[in-house]
Amino acid sequence: MKNEPSRRQVLRAGWKLGGGLLAGAAGYTAYEALSPLSTGAVGGRIEVGTPENFASGSSTYFAEGRFYVVNAGDHYFALSQKCPHLGCKVPFCESSGRFECACHGSVFDLAGEYVQGPSPRGMDRYFMKVDGGNLVVDTGVLVAGPDRGTKTNFTPAKGPSCLGKG
Amino acid sequence: MSDQDVLESNEGVGVDEPGLSGRLHRSQVWRSMFRHPQQDTPRGRALQGFSNFFLHVYPVKIPRRVLRNRYSWRLGFISGVLFLILLITGLYLMFVYTPSVGAAYGDMQRLKTGVGFGQLIRNVHRWSAHLMVLVVFLHMVRVFYAGAYKHPREFNWVFGIMLLLLTLAFSFTGYLLPWDQLAYWAVTVGTNLVKYVPLIGNPTQNLLIGGDQIGQSTLLRFYALHVAVLPAALVMILGIHIWRVRKDGFAVRRSNVGAFEEDAVAQPAAAAPAHAAPELYGGRVRLLGVVDRESITAEARPVDDTVFTWPHLVVRHVVVALGTAAVVLALGVAFSAPLRGLANPNVTPEPAKAPWYFAGLQELLSRFDPLVAGILIPAAAVMAFVFLPYLDRNPATEARNRKVAVTLFSILLSLAVVLTVVGTFFRGPGWQWIPPWDHWYVEL
Amino acid sequence: MPRDAPTPPPFEPVALQRSLERYMVWGLVFMLALVAGFVAYRVREPGLRKEALRSQTASYTAVGRTLYRASCAECHGKRAEGGSGPTLNAKEFLKATTDAQMQLLISGGVSGSDMPAWNLDYGGTMTDEQVRQIVTFLRGLEPNAPSVPGWRKGKAPG
């Protein structure tokens, strides 16, 4: 008699279970309803011109996609302007030929690889491909930048840094 | 022993409960969150009601007749549940919707194509809104036939009328927000009624729509009313309404057995005190300080007339709320809220109908002078309802003892229903008589 | 729930207990119905969305075509092949221009050219929605658009 659950006990357990399920369904609905809209197929791809337009060692900014296209010794990269540290816009320093974040002093080389500062990794990148002779940047997918210490496309500073002059 | 002492004593807190859950329930952390001992004894239940914030809307004990669905059909409670559903779905919609002529309609389409559960949320919001108008109205009808507007509830009836008008205002302001043809023209027809009021008509209409025709400022005004002004007003009045229902002891007490003959059968059986624990009614609950002075629970009435609110009424209410939610969810899954083309001031769709709850008014307008049909009749009807409890001095609540009031009300009610049904279902382009089986011109 | 007595509390009539349990069963039914409702909608949603997007694009394209014929064809050509204004039915134009850019171009016009501002906000005649309809129509041309490298010049007779 003690071990057999009463009808009321079964019902109460059922209510707790049902309430949990309902809360789960409501939570999932809330998550789906408030998830940001996908931008869709159109507008995610931005044509930036032929590779010859980008001189070696140069960086070109594209405001419409908020990224830089760089040519680091015939390796082309589309780098997001957003610093992986805390999201500041990373400016390109013409004198050193590197990306130097004025917010907290993170420095990246031309290929966006980590050089120094608080950033946890190199600058984030977008996929880029050649389509009909043109470089096309797909801003739909952001790829996390290379880990600290990656020196695959390392470019040394070509001049004085823009940071710390004051 | 003060209430606090009872709540803080260890007495009865899972003392006989073995194992891990017992230790959890006895722990300080648990007891700081759930302060009441959860015992299935009269005292335990009383304390649960007494020390729980949510259960404070309810008294600890209620007359047993309140449990009967057939008394109120729970219509007031269902209205409240629908309002809660509307609040929640409305909040979701606010995350998507921009009250701008350029963006509103696109947002409606985005709900359909891009927002997770977006169309469902909109469907549920719309069907709940229509249902709420209906249920609040039925609640009023039921309260009338039960005679529940009589002393001491006169002014709560007036609050109820205010809530009905607020519900209509809610539904009407919300009707414009999708900014499609349906919205634009229904609201155009609706707001043009106001113009027929002599002297103040035109200024009032201009104030309402923020100009001389419906446009951006109308949309913004209706939006502000819909999401800020009306909710605040409704929550406040609803709070007083419910508080008074509780203070007045929920259901009307029948003075004698009449229309409700089951009372005669039910009462003697319930009055048998065989299963009543004698010490409960010997004042023990009151000694604990659960009620420190005469109140509803201590009214002089047969001992067995009351039951514990928790769990009996609370469980019934939760079940009714779940049922209501299930119905509107089913409606939302099955039927999509309509979205016509973008609002176009240059093209009037045929027929341009007001929302269904104003269709009766539009029907009247097609038959009488606008001043009479659009203003005098509705104003007189509202005034008659407001003053009803003060005009009707007959204390009886049974239908057979208030034949005049019941007959008059029934005639008015059937007139209103007939007009609304005719206006909604039987009218086509040019307000021609077209039965719904010939062509379906109903849009919700 | 170990704190419950295994038998109904002795201080209440059995009938009351029974009716409470009946309600609890109904509560369970409604809870499951609600969860089922959410699941049912979630299953239907991708299809509903695709259908809504399809019908929306179709109706926008149709309305956009009418608007284009009425307002744009005179300069840009009946089939958007270009006239005194640039060729719009050109792979080069459609590929390089996003919907948002087109929306801005039509709404605000191009200063220094014959392209006026169309949006009501800028003194034109069209609502945002109508501009979007024209953009949808033009976007629909993209899959079959021919390559017109000199699309900017249009097909001006002079």
PDB file of N, CA, C and O in Angstrom, chain A residues 28 32, chain B residues 111-112 114-120, chain C residues 39-51:
ATOM      1  N   TYR A  28      11.104  27.173 -26.837  1.00  0.00           N
ATOM      2  CA  TYR A  28      11.594  26.977 -28.200  1.00  0.00           C
ATOM      3  C   TYR A  28      10.917  27.968 -29.141  1.00  0.00           C
ATOM      4  O   TYR A  28      11.564  28.554 -30.016  1.00  0.00           O
ATOM      5  N   GLU A  32      12.790  30.690 -31.490  1.00  0.00           N
ATOM      6  CA  GLU A  32      12.611  30.778 -32.949  1.00  0.00           C
ATOM      7  C   GLU A  32      12.061  32.133 -33.349  1.00  0.00           C
ATOM      8  O   GLU A  32      12.490  32.726 -34.328  1.00  0.00           O
TER       9      GLU A  32
ATOM     10  N   LEU B 111       6.371  38.362 -41.099  1.00  0.00           N
ATOM     11  CA  LEU B 111       5.869  37.386 -40.135  1.00  0.00           C
ATOM     12  C   LEU B 111       5.563  36.072 -40.837  1.00  0.00           C
ATOM     13  O   LEU B 111       5.762  34.992 -40.302  1.00  0.00           O
ATOM     14  N   LYS B 112       5.067  36.198 -42.069  1.00  0.00           N
ATOM     15  CA  LYS B 112       4.673  35.024 -42.826  1.00  0.00           C
ATOM     16  C   LYS B 112       5.887  34.268 -43.339  1.00  0.00           C
ATOM     17  O   LYS B 112       5.915  33.052 -43.348  1.00  0.00           O
ATOM     18  N   GLY B 114       9.468  35.025 -42.760  1.00  0.00           N
ATOM     19  CA  GLY B 114      10.799  34.985 -42.170  1.00  0.00           C
ATOM     20  C   GLY B 114      10.884  34.763 -40.681  1.00  0.00           C
ATOM     21  O   GLY B 114      11.910  34.310 -40.189  1.00  0.00           O
ATOM     22  N   VAL B 115       9.832  35.071 -39.928  1.00  0.00           N
ATOM     23  CA  VAL B 115       9.931  35.001 -38.475  1.00  0.00           C
ATOM     24  C   VAL B 115       9.455  33.634 -38.007  1.00  0.00           C
ATOM     25  O   VAL B 115       8.377  33.190 -38.402  1.00  0.00           O
ATOM     26  N   GLY B 116      10.260  32.966 -37.187  1.00  0.00           N
ATOM     27  CA  GLY B 116       9.879  31.670 -36.658  1.00  0.00           C
ATOM     28  C   GLY B 116       8.581  31.783 -35.880  1.00  0.00           C
ATOM     29  O   GLY B 116       8.456  32.636 -35.015  1.00  0.00           O
ATOM     30  N   PHE B 117       7.617  30.941 -36.199  1.00  0.00           N
ATOM     31  CA  PHE B 117       6.302  30.936 -35.551  1.00  0.00           C
ATOM     32  C   PHE B 117       5.576  32.275 -35.734  1.00  0.00           C
ATOM     33  O   PHE B 117       4.584  32.542 -35.067  1.00  0.00           O
ATOM     34  N   GLY B 118       6.097  33.139 -36.629  1.00  0.00           N
ATOM     35  CA  GLY B 118       5.551  34.489 -36.749  1.00  0.00           C
ATOM     36  C   GLY B 118       4.080  34.499 -37.111  1.00  0.00           C
ATOM     37  O   GLY B 118       3.269  35.152 -36.462  1.00  0.00           O
ATOM     38  N   GLN B 119       3.740  33.752 -38.163  1.00  0.00           N
ATOM     39  CA  GLN B 119       2.346  33.752 -38.602  1.00  0.00           C
ATOM     40  C   GLN B 119       1.455  33.131 -37.525  1.00  0.00           C
ATOM     41  O   GLN B 119       0.343  33.602 -37.293  1.00  0.00           O
ATOM     42  N   LEU B 120       1.959  32.097 -36.849  1.00  0.00           N
ATOM     43  CA  LEU B 120       1.157  31.465 -35.790  1.00  0.00           C
ATOM     44  C   LEU B 120       0.851  32.474 -34.689  1.00  0.00           C
ATOM     45  O   LEU B 120      -0.284  32.569 -34.214  1.00  0.00           O
TER      46      LEU B 120
ATOM     47  N   VAL C  39       4.028  21.575 -32.061  1.00  0.00           N
ATOM     48  CA  VAL C  39       4.775  20.667 -32.933  1.00  0.00           C
ATOM     49  C   VAL C  39       4.146  20.648 -34.322  1.00  0.00           C
ATOM     50  O   VAL C  39       4.841  20.753 -35.333  1.00  0.00           O
ATOM     51  N   ALA C  40       2.801  20.581 -34.346  1.00  0.00           N
ATOM     52  CA  ALA C  40       2.112  20.519 -35.639  1.00  0.00           C
ATOM     53  C   ALA C  40       2.451  21.744 -36.475  1.00  0.00           C
ATOM     54  O   ALA C  40       2.747  21.640 -37.667  1.00  0.00           O
ATOM     55  N   TYR C  41       2.444  22.914 -35.843  1.00  0.00           N
ATOM     56  CA  TYR C  41       2.742  24.122 -36.605  1.00  0.00           C
ATOM     57  C   TYR C  41       4.192  24.116 -37.088  1.00  0.00           C
ATOM     58  O   TYR C  41       4.481  24.485 -38.224  1.00  0.00           O
ATOM     59  N   ARG C  42       5.092  23.678 -36.188  1.00  0.00           N
ATOM     60  CA  ARG C  42       6.518  23.670 -36.549  1.00  0.00           C
ATOM     61  C   ARG C  42       6.757  22.780 -37.751  1.00  0.00           C
ATOM     62  O   ARG C  42       7.585  23.079 -38.611  1.00  0.00           O
ATOM     63  N   VAL C  43       6.019  21.663 -37.812  1.00  0.00           N
ATOM     64  CA  VAL C  43       6.186  20.747 -38.941  1.00  0.00           C
ATOM     65  C   VAL C  43       5.679  21.399 -40.223  1.00  0.00           C
ATOM     66  O   VAL C  43       6.291  21.296 -41.278  1.00  0.00           O
ATOM     67  N   ARG C  44       4.562  22.117 -40.119  1.00  0.00           N
ATOM     68  CA  ARG C  44       3.976  22.729 -41.319  1.00  0.00           C
ATOM     69  C   ARG C  44       4.729  23.981 -41.759  1.00  0.00           C
ATOM     70  O   ARG C  44       4.632  24.394 -42.906  1.00  0.00           O
ATOM     71  N   GLU C  45       5.466  24.612 -40.821  1.00  0.00           N
ATOM     72  CA  GLU C  45       5.970  25.952 -41.070  1.00  0.00           C
ATOM     73  C   GLU C  45       6.859  26.101 -42.316  1.00  0.00           C
ATOM     74  O   GLU C  45       6.619  27.018 -43.111  1.00  0.00           O
ATOM     75  N   PRO C  46       7.866  25.213 -42.527  1.00  0.00           N
ATOM     76  CA  PRO C  46       8.717  25.438 -43.704  1.00  0.00           C
ATOM     77  C   PRO C  46       7.907  25.479 -44.991  1.00  0.00           C
ATOM     78  O   PRO C  46       8.137  26.346 -45.842  1.00  0.00           O
ATOM     79  N   GLY C  47       6.937  24.571 -45.123  1.00  0.00           N
ATOM     80  CA  GLY C  47       6.093  24.563 -46.315  1.00  0.00           C
ATOM     81  C   GLY C  47       5.281  25.841 -46.428  1.00  0.00           C
ATOM     82  O   GLY C  47       5.211  26.455 -47.493  1.00  0.00           O
ATOM     83  N   LEU C  48       4.693  26.250 -45.317  1.00  0.00           N
ATOM     84  CA  LEU C  48       3.877  27.469 -45.322  1.00  0.00           C
ATOM     85  C   LEU C  48       4.709  28.673 -45.720  1.00  0.00           C
ATOM     86  O   LEU C  48       4.271  29.517 -46.513  1.00  0.00           O
ATOM     87  N   ARG C  49       5.924  28.729 -45.174  1.00  0.00           N
ATOM     88  CA  ARG C  49       6.786  29.875 -45.469  1.00  0.00           C
ATOM     89  C   ARG C  49       7.158  29.923 -46.925  1.00  0.00           C
ATOM     90  O   ARG C  49       7.134  30.970 -47.559  1.00  0.00           O
ATOM     91  N   LYS C  50       7.542  28.731 -47.464  1.00  0.00           N
ATOM     92  CA  LYS C  50       7.971  28.684 -48.856  1.00  0.00           C
ATOM     93  C   LYS C  50       6.813  29.131 -49.743  1.00  0.00           C
ATOM     94  O   LYS C  50       6.987  29.928 -50.676  1.00  0.00           O
ATOM     95  N   GLU C  51       5.633  28.622 -49.429  1.00  0.00           N
ATOM     96  CA  GLU C  51       4.445  28.953 -50.212  1.00  0.00           C
ATOM     97  C   GLU C  51       4.157  30.452 -50.115  1.00  0.00           C
ATOM     98  O   GLU C  51       3.870  31.116 -51.118  1.00  0.00           O
TER      99      GLU C  51
END
